[in-house]
Each structure stands twice: as C-alpha cells, then as structure tokens.
Short mmCIF file of C-alpha atoms in Angstrom, two decimals:
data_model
loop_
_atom_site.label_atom_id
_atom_site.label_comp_id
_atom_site.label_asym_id
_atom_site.label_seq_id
_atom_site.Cartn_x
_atom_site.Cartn_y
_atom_site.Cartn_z
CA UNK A 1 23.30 -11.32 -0.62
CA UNK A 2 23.05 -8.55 -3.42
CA UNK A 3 23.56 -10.27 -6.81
CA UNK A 4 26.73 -7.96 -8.21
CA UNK A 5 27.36 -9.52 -11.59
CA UNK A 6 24.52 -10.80 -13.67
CA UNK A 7 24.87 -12.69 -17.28
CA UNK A 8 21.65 -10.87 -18.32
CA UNK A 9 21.05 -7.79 -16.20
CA UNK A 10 25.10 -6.63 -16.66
CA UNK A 11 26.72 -5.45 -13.28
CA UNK A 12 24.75 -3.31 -11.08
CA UNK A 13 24.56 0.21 -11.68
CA UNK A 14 22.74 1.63 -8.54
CA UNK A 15 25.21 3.33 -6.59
CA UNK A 16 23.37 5.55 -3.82
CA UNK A 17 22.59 4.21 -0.13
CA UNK A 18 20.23 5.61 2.26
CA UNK A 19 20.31 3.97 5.88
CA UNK A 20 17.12 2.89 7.39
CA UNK A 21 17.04 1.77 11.13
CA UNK A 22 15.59 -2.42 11.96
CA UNK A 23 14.59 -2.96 15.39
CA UNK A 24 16.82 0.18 15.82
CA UNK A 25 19.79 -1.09 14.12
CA UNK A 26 21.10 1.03 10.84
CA UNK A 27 21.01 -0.67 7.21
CA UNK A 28 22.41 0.27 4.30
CA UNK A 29 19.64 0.47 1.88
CA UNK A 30 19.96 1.06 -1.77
CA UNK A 31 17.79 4.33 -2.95
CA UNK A 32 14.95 3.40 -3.99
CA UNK A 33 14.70 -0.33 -3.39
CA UNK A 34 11.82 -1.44 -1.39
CA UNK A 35 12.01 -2.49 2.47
CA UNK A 36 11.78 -6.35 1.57
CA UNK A 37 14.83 -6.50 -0.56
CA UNK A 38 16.78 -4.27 2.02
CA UNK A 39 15.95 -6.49 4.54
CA UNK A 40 16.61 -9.92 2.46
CA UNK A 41 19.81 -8.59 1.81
CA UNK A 42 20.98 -8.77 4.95
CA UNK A 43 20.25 -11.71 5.21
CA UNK A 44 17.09 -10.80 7.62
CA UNK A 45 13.87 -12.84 6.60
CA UNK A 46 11.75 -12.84 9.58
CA UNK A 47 9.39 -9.76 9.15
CA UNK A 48 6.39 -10.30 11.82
CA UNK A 49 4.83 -12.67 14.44
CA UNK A 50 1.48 -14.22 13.67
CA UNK A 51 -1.19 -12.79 16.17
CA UNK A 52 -2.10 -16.27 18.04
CA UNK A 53 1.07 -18.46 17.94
CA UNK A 54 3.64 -16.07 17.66
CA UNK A 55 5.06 -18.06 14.63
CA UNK A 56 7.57 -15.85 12.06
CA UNK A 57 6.31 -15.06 9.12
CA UNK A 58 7.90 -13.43 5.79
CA UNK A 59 8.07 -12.45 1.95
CA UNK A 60 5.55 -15.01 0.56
CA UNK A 61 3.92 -13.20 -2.22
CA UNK A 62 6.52 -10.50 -3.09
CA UNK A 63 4.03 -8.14 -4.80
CA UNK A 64 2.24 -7.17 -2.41
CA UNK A 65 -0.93 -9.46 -2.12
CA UNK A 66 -0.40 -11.86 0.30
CA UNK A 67 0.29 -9.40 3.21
CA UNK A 68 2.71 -11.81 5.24
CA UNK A 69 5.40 -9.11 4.72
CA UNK A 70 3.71 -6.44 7.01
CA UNK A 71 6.08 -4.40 9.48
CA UNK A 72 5.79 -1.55 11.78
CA UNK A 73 7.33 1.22 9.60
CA UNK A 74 7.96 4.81 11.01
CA UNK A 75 5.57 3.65 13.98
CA UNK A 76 2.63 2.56 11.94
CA UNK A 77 1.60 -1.24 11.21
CA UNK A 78 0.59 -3.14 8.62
CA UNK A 79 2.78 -1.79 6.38
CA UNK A 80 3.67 -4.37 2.93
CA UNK A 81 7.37 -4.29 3.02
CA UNK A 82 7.32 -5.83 -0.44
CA UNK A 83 6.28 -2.51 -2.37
CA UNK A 84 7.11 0.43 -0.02
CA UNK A 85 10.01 2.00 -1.07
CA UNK A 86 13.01 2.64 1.65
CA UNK A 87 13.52 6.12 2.74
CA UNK A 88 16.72 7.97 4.45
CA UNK A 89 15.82 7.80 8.02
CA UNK A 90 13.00 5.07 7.81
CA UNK A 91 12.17 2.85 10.70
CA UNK A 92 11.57 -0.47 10.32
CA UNK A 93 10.32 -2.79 13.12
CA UNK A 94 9.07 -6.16 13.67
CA UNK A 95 5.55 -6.90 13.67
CA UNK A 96 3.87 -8.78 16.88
CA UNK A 97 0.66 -9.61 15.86
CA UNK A 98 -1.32 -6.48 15.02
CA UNK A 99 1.42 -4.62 15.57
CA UNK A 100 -0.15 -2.58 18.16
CA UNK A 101 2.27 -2.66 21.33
CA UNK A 102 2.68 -5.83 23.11
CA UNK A 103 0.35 -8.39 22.82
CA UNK B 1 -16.62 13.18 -10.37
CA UNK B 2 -13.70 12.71 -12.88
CA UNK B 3 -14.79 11.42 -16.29
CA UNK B 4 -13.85 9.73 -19.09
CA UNK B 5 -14.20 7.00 -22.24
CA UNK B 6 -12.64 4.09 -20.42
CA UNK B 7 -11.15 3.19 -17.36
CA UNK B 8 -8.85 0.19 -17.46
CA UNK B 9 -7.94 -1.08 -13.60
CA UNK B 10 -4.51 -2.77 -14.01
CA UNK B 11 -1.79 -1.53 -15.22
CA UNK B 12 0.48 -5.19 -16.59
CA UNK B 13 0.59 -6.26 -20.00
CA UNK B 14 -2.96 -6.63 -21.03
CA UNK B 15 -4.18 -3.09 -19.42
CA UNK B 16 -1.29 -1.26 -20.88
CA UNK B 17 -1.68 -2.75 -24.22
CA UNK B 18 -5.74 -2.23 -24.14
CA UNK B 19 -4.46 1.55 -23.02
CA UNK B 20 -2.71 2.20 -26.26
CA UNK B 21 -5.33 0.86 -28.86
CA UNK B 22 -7.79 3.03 -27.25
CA UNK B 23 -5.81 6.09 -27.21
CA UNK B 24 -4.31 5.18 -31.23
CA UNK B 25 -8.36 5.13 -32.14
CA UNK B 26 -8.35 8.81 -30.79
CA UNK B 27 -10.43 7.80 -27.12
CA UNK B 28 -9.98 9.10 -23.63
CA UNK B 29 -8.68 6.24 -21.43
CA UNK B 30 -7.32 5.94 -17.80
CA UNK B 31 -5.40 3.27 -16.18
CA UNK B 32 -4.91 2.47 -12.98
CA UNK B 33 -2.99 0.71 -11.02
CA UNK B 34 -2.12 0.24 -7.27
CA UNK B 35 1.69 -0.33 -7.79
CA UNK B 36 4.38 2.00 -7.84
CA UNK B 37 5.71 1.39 -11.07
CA UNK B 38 3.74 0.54 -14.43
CA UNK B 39 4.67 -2.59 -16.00
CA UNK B 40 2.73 -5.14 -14.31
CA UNK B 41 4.92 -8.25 -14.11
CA UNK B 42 6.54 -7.47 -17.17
CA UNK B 43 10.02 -6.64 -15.82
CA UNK B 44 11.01 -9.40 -13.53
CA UNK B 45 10.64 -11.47 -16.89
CA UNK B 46 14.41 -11.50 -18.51
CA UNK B 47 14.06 -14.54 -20.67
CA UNK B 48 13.39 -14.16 -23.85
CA UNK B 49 9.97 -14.36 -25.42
CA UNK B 50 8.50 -17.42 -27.58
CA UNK B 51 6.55 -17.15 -30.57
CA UNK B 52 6.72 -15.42 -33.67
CA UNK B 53 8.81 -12.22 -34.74
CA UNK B 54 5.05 -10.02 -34.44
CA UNK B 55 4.90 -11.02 -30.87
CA UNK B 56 8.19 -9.98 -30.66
CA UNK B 57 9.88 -13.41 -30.01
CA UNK B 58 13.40 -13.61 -28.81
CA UNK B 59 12.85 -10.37 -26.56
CA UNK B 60 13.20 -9.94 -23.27
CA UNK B 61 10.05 -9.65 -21.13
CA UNK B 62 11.47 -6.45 -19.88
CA UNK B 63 12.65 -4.84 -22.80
CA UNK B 64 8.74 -5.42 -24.07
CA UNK B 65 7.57 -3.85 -20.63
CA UNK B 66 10.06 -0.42 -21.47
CA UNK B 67 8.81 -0.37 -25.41
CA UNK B 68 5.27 -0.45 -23.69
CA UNK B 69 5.63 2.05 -21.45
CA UNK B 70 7.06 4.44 -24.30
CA UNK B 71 3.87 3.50 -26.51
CA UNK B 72 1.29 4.65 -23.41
CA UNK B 73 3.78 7.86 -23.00
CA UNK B 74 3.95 8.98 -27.03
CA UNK B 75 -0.06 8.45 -26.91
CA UNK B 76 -0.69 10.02 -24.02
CA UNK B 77 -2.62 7.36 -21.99
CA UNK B 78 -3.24 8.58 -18.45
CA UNK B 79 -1.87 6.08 -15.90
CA UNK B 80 -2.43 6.59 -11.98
CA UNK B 81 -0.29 4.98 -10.19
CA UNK B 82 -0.36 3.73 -6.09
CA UNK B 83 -4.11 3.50 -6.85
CA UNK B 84 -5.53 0.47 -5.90
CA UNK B 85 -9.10 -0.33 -7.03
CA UNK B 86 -11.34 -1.18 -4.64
CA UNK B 87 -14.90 -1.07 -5.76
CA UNK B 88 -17.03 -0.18 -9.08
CA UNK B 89 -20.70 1.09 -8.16
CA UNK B 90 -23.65 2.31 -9.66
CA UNK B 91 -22.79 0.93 -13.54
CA UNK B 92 -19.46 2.06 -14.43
CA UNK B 93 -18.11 4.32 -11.50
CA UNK B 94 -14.40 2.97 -10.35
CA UNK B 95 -13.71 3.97 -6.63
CA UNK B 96 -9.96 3.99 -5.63
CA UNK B 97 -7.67 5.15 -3.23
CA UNK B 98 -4.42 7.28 -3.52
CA UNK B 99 -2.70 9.45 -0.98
CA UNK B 100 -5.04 7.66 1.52
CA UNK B 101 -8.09 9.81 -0.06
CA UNK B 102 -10.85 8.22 -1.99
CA UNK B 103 -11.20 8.86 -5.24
CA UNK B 104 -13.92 8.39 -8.07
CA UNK B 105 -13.57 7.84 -11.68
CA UNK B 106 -17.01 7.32 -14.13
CA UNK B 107 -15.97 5.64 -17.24
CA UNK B 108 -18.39 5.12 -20.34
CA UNK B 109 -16.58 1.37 -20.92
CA UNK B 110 -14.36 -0.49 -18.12
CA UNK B 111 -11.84 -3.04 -19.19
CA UNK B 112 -10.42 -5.18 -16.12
CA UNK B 113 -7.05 -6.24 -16.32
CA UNK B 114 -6.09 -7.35 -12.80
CA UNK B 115 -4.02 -10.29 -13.44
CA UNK B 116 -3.45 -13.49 -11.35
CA UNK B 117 -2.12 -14.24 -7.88
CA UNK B 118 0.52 -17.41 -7.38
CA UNK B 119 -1.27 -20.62 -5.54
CA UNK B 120 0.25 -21.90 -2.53
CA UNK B 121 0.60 -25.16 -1.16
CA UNK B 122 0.04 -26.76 2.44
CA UNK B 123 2.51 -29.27 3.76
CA UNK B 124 3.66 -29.04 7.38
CA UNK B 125 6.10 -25.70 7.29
CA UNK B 126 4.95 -24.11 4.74
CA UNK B 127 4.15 -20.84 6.78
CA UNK B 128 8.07 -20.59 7.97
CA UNK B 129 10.09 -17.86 6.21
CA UNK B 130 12.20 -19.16 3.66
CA UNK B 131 8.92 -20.72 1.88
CA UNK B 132 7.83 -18.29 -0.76
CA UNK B 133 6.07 -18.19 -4.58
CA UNK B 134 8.49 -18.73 -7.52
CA UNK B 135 7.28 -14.99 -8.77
CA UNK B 136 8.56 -13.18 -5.57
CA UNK B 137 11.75 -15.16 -5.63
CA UNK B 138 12.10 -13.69 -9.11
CA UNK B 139 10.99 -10.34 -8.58
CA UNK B 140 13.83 -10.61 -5.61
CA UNK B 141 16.51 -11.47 -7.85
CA UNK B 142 15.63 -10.05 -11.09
CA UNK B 143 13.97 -6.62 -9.75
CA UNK B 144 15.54 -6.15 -6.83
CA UNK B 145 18.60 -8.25 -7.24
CA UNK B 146 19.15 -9.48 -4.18
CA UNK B 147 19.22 -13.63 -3.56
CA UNK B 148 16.21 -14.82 -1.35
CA UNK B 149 18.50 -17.41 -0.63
CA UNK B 150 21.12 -20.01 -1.00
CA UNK B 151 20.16 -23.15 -1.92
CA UNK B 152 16.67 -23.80 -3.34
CA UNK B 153 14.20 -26.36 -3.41
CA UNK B 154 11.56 -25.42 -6.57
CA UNK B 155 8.21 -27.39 -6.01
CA UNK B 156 6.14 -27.74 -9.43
CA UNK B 157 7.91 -28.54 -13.22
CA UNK B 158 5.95 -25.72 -14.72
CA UNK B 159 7.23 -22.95 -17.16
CA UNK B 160 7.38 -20.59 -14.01
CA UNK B 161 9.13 -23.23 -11.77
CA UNK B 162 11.81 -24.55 -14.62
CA UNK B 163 12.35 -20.18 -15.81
CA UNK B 164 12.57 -19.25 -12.03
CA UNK B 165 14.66 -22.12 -11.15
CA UNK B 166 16.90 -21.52 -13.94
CA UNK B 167 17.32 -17.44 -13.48
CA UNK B 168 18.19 -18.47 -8.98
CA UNK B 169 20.72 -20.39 -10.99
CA UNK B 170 21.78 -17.05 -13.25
CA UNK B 171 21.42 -14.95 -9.59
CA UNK B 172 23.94 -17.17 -8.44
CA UNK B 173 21.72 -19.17 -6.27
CA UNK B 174 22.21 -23.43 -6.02
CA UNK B 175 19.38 -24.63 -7.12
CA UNK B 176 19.19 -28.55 -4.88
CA UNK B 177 16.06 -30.05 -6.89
CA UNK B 178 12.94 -29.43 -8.46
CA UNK B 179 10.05 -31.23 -7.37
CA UNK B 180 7.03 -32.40 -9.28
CA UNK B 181 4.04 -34.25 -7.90
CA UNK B 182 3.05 -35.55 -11.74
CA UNK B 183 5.34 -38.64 -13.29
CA UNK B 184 6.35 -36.26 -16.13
CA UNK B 185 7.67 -32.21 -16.21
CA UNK B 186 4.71 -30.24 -17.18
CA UNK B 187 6.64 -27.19 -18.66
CA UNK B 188 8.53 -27.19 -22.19
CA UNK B 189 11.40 -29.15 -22.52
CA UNK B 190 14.07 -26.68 -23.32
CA UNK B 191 13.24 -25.13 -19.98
CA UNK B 192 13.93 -28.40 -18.15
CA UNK B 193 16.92 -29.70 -20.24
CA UNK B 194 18.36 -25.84 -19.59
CA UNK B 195 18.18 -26.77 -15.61
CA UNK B 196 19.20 -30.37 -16.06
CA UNK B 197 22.30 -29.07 -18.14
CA UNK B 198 23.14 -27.00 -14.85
CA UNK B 199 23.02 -30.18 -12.72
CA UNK B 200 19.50 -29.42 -10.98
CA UNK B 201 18.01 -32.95 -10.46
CA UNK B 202 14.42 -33.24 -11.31
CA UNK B 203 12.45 -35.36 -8.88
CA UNK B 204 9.28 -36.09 -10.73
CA UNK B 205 6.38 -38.10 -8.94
CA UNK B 206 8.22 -36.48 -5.47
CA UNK B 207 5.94 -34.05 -3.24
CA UNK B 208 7.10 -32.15 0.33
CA UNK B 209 6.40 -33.67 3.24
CA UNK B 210 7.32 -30.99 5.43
CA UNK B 211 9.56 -28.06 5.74
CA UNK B 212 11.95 -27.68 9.24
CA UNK B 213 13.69 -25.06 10.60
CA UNK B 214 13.98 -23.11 13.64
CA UNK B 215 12.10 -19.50 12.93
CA UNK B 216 12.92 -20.16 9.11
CA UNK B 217 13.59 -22.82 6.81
CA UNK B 218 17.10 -24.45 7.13
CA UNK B 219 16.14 -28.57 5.74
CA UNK B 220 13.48 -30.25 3.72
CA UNK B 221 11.72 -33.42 3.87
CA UNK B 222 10.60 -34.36 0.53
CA UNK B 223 9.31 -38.23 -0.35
CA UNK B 224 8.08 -40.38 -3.30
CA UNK B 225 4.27 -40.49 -4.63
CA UNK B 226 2.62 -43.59 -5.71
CA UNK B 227 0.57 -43.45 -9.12
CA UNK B 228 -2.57 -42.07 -6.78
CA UNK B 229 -0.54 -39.35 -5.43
CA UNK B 230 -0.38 -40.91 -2.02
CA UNK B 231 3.03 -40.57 0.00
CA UNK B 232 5.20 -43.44 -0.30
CA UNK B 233 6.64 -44.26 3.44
CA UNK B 234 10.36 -44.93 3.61
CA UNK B 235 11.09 -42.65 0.32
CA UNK B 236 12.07 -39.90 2.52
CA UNK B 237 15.00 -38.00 2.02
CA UNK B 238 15.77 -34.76 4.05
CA UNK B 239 17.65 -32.02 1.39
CA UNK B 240 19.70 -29.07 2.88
CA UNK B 241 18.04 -25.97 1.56
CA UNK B 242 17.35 -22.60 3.11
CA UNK B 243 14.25 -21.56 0.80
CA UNK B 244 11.83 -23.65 -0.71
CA UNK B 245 10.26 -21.40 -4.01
CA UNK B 246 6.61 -23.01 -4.79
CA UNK B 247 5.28 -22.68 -8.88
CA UNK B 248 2.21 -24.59 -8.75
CA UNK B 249 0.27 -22.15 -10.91
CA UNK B 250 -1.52 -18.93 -10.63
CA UNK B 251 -5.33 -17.71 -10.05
CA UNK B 252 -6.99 -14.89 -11.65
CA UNK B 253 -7.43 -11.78 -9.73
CA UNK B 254 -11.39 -12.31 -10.44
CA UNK B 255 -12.79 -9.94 -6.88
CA UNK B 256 -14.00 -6.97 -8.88
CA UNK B 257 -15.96 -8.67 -11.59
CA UNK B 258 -17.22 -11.40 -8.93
CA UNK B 259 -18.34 -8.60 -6.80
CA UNK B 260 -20.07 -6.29 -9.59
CA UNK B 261 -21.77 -9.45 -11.04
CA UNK B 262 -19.96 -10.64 -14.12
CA UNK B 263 -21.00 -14.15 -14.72
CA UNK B 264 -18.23 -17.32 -14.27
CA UNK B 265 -17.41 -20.60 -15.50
CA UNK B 266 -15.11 -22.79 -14.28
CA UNK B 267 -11.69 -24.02 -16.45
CA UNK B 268 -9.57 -25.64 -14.80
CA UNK B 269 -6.48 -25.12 -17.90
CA UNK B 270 -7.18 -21.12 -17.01
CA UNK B 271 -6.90 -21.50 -13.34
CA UNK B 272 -10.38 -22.09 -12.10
CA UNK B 273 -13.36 -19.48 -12.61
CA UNK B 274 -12.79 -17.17 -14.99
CA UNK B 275 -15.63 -14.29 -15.92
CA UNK B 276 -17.26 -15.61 -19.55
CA UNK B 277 -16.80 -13.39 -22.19
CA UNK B 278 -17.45 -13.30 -26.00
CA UNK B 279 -15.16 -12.82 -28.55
CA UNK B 280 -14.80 -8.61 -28.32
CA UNK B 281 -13.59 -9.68 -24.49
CA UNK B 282 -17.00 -8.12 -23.31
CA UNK B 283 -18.37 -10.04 -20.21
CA UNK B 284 -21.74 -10.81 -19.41
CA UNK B 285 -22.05 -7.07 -17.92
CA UNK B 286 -22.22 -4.70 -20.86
CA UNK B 287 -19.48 -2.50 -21.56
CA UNK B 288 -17.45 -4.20 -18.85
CA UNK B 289 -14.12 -6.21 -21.12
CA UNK B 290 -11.92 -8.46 -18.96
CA UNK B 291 -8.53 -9.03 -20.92
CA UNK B 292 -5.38 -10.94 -19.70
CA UNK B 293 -4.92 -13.20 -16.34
CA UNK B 294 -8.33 -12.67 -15.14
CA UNK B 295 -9.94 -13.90 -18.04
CA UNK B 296 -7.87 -17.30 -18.25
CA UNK B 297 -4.22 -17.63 -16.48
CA UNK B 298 -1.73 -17.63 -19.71
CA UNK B 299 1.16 -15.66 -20.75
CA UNK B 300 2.07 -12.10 -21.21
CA UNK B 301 2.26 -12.21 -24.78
CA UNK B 302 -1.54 -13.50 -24.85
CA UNK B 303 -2.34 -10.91 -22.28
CA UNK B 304 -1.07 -7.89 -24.52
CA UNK B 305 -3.43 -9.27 -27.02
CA UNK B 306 -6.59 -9.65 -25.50
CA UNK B 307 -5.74 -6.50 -23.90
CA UNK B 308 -5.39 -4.84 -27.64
CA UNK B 309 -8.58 -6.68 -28.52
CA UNK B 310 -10.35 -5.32 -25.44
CA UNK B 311 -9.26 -1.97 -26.36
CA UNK B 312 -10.14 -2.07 -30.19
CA UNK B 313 -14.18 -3.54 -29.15
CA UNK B 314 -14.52 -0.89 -26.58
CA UNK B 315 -13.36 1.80 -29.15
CA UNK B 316 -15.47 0.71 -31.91
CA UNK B 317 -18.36 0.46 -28.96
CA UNK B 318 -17.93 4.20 -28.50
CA UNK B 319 -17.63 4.76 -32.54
CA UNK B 320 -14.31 5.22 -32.30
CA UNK B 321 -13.73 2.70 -35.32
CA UNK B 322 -16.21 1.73 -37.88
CA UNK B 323 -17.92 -1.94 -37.84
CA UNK B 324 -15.74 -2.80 -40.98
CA UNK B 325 -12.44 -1.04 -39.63
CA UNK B 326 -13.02 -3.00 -36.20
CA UNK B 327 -13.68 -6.19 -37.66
CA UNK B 328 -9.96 -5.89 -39.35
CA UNK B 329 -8.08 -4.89 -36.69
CA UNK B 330 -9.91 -7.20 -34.64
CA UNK B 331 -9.50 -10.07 -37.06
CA UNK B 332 -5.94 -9.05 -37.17
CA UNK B 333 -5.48 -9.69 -32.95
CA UNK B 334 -7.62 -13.28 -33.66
CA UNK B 335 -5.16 -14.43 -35.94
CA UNK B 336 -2.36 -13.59 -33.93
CA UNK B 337 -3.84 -15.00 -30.41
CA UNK B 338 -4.36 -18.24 -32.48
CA UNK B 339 -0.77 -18.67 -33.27
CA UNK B 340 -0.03 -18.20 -29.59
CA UNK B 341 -2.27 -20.95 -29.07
CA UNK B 342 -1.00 -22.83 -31.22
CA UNK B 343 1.05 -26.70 -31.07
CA UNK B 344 1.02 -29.12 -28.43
CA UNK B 345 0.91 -26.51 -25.65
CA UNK B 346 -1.53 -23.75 -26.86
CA UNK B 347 -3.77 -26.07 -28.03
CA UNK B 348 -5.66 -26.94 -24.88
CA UNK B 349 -5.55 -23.57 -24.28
CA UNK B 350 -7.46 -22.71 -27.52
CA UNK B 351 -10.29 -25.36 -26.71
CA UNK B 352 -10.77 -23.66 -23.54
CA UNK B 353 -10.82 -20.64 -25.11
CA UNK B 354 -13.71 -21.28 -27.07
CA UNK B 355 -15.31 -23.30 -24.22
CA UNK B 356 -15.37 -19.99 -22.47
CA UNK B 357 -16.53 -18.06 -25.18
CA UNK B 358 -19.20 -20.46 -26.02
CA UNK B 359 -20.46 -20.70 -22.71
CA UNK B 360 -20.50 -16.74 -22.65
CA UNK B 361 -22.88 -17.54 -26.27
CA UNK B 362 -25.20 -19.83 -24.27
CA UNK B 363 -26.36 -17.32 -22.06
CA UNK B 364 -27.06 -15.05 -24.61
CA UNK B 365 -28.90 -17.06 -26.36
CA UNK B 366 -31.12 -18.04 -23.83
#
C-alpha cells in the first residue's frame, strides 16, 4: 500500500529496490526506506510477540521511542524497525519475546 | 574529552534553530541527535504553516525543515547524528553513544531540545497492531509514503488528530470517524470543516470502548459519553476500520533534565511537568537552556523560537553578544513568540507561559 500519487508530495520519485528476506521470504524494499515502512507496505503489521502472552505487537510510536516495533534483524534482537534503514540482503524476523530462540 | 561552547542534544526545530544563532554570534556549538536524519519532526509536516509572513506562514513544515538544514550547513554547526544522549555528568559533560562506542562531549553551556513523545490511551485492544499514534501514521504516509492502513478511526479533535486525519485522507486512506471524548472539537475550525468537507463524521462526546480483531485490528467498538465522561450503555456502535490512529496530545521528553536535577512545575496546557525556566530559557541549573517541546508541548514554529532565544542567552552568557546587543535580538524573539501566542488559541498558552516563568522567579527569589 505505497501511496504513488500525492496532491502535495507530487508522484514518487524513488526508483531503486533492494530485497530484504521476512521470516525468510524476499521483499522488495525501496533503498533507503526503513524496515517498518517495508514491512507496512506489504501489508505485514505484526512485528513481535509480547514475552508473557504471546500477544502481536507493532508500529505504535513510529519514531523510534516506544520500542513495540523491535525485530530480530540479521540475527540480532531488539532491533527498532521504525528507524533502521533496509539493506540489500537484510534479514528480518519476527520477534518472540526477547527474541532469544524459543521461549 | 571533546570540547566545546555548547552542546545542544536534539536535533528538531528548536535545537537546530538554537544551533544557528549560536554559530551567527561566532560560538562553537554541537548538536546531537540520535536519529538518522536532522530535522526533528519537521518533515512529516506538509501543511502549511500559520502565523505571520516572519514565521514564515503559508510554508510547508518541510520546506522550513530543508531551509533549516541549509542555515546549520552555510554556518557550519556541527551535527552528530545516530547519537542518542544518554546521560550528562559531572556539570556539563554529555555522554552518548554512536557506532555502539561511548562517547563524551564537555560543553561550557547545554541547551536541551528533546522534544515530546505522543500519549496513548487504554481501552480494551489498544495493544493490537493496527492501533498506533497519529504522528507515526503520518510519518508512514508523509515520510515514508506508504498507507498504515485502509480505513481509519482518529481518536482526539486536536490540531494533530484533524491535520493527520485530513493528510490519511490526501494518502488516499478512508478516514470512517473522528472521535472526541469532549462535547466540542478542540482543534481550529478550518482543520475540522477541511475533514467534514471530505465526509469524515465527527463524533464528539464519543470515546472507544474497545478495539477487536484477530492478531490486529479489523472492527471498532466506539459508544456515547454522558456530560461526566461515563460510557453511555446501548450507544454502541461497532465501525469497520483496520487502524485506529490515537492524537490525544504529546509529553515532553523531560528524562535528562529530571535526571540532572532541573527543577519542574506542573502545566497541564504544556503537557504536564515541564523544567521552569526564566525568560533567557535558562533552567534552574545554570547554564543548562531547555527550548521547544520539553519546555511546554506547542508547535514547531514556537519551538524554532525559543530555540533562537536559547541560543542568543547562551551566546551573550559566553560574551558572544553584548548585554545591549542581546537584549535586542532577544527582545526581537519576545515579540515574535507573543504573536504566536496570540488570539483565542495562544492565549492560554501565553498565561502559562508566564506561569512557568514566574514560578522559575519564585525560586530565585527565595
């Protein structure tokens, strides 16, 4: 859900993709974009699992200060989706809890 | 140890603008900031500006952010960047991290512009995904343009939920309903006739009884308040939404000065406790200026100036600027801050204003 056309912005100018891998599955990324907006793109907006319940959690804060956005990214956790920038190759997985295995 | 004339932690509006008065009066300054890109906020802002023609009304909040920028390049202003703050020890020694190293920086004055953080709001739901602040819906669509979602629920009729509810519209998002817990809209009135125009009812006196979805937000409960702001059973109505953006204000990003022992008071029109300060933006902790969201949750334009007035008292501090060529320019950033503040609106904000800075006063004279 990329917005295309925009009455103030003009039509969008980016034009290089890099493909980054979620839960193993390739994405087309724009360059330079960050891992949220990748993700929200396609539609994906479930990022982690909450430690005790196991409920979903996602983008809450967007600028990185809330944390709910954190994903396992090239193997390591915690990682705020909302400001790190994609990169050709990245790996992006789902956070369970503390995102250190199964738990 | 790196050192320097001022350090400035935050790199928005206010910080930026402090940044360039310093370096214009001929100091050393340093910004820092722990995002990626300079700006602040600035650039998810597209509307266009209010005021008057000095505070560059009828602009776009981005095109401000890029003429910014260009200022703290032509002057030379040293900005770090991906360096958050976390600590200032011993006096005036900032401690921050960047490329996962720590790093220290000893400044002779420290301004802190750290901005505000959006409030949230509890209602049964409101951790599923889909449930998100107004800002990062806007820094989704306007930064990274890319719809959060379909269709929208906006909870609170302030100028960030009636701007953000009318750029998802822009986006090319369908915006169900706004929802506002007071019997009237809270935010200016062109903002909410712009949304009513586009066929966004506005459910005032309404609140959300619970968000539902499986894994992420797919329907909303929402119901009627009575004049005590107590749920009204049998009001319910269940909307069709996927994302449910929630404006109910902002807090001031106070940690820092809390934790090196600025002094607070607590006003509620600025977003709860805000560090005291006296008219040169100088907080109970000399040589320590507070400028923008922190000191008092208002508006960028308001932010740049305090920032600028910040800068100007920390450069004549350092004698920088002379007394009399100080109390101009200073005089000159009053003036302007009072227009901002002024009408129906700004008003309240003024009173508080002084409130704050009187309080600051109290102390001093004690």
């Amino acid at each position: 859900m990329r917005v295309v056309n925009h009455p103030i912005l003009g039509e969008e100018e980016r034009k290089e993709y890099v493909t980054i891998y979620y839960n193993g599955k390739p994405l087309n990324a724009m360059a330079g974009e960050t891992i949220a907006a990748t993700l929200m793109s396609a539609g994906i907006r479930k990022f982690r699992k909450t430690p005790k319940y196991k409920r979903d959690r996602g983008v809450y804060c967007g600028i990185g200060r809330c944390t709910d956005c954190v994903m396992v990214v090239n193997g390591k956790p915690n990682v705020r989706t909302c400001v790190t920038p994609v990169e050709e190759g990245m790996s992006v997985e789902t956070q369970i809890g503390y995102g250190k295995g199964e738990e | 140890m790196k050192e320097t004339q001022v350090v400035i932690v935050g790199g928005g509006p206010a910080g930026l603008a402090a940044g360039i008065e310093i370096a214009k009066s001929g100091g050393q300054v340093t910004v820092l900031d722990e995002n990626k890109k300079p700006g602040g906020q600035l650039f998810k802002q597209i509307h266009k500006f209010f005021g008057s023609r000095e505070h560059l009304a009828g602009t776009r909040g981005y095109e401000i952010g890029t003429k910014l920028l260009e200022e703290t390049k032509e002057l030379g202003v040293d900005v770090i960047l991906d360096a958050p703050v976390y600590g200032i020890f011993e006096g005036k020694t900032v401690v921050y991290s960047k490329d996962g190293k720590q790093h220290q920086i000893k400044g002779d004055k420290i301004i802190l512009a750290t901005g505000a953080t959006e409030n949230t709001l509890a209602f049964p739901g409101s951790d599923l995904p889909g449930v998100m602040g107004a800002g990062a819906a806007q820094t989704m669509i306007n930064v990274n343009r890319v719809l959060p979602g379909k269709k929208v629920l906006m909870v609170g009729s302030g100028n960030v939920g009636l701007i953000v509810s009318y750029q998802l519209m822009q986006a090319g998002a369908d915006v169900v309903g706004l929802v506002e817990a007071a019997p009237n809209v809270s935010g200016y009135g062109v903002h909410a006739s712009k949304i009513s125009r586009g066929g966004v009812p506005i459910y005032t006196s309404h609140t959300v009884k619970r968000a539902m979805g499986d894994g992420e937000v797919s329907k909303v409960e929402i119901c009627e308040l009575d004049e005590r702001f107590q749920m009204i059973e049998g009001t319910e109505k269940i909307l069709d939404v996927d994302t449910i953006c929630i404006a109910v204000g902002l807090s001031p990003m106070s940690e820092i000065a809390w934790t090196i022992g600025c002094d607070f008071t607590f006003i509620p029109t600025f977003g709860g406790h805000v560090p005291k300060h006296n008219e040169n933006m100088e907080s109970t902790i000399s040589g320590i200026y507070v400028s923008g969201d922190i000191s008092g949750v208002e508006e960028a334009s308001s932010a740049m100036e305090e920032g600028r007035l910040a800068g100007i008292a920390a450069s004549e501090s350092l004698g920088l600027y002379s007394e009399e060529k100080a109390k101009e320019l200073k005089g000159q950033v009053w003036n302007r801050l009072n227009t901002l503040r002024d009408g129906e609106f700004g008003e309240k904000r003024k009173q508080s204003k002084n409130v704050q800075i009187s309080r600051y006063m109290e102390d001093a004279n004690e």
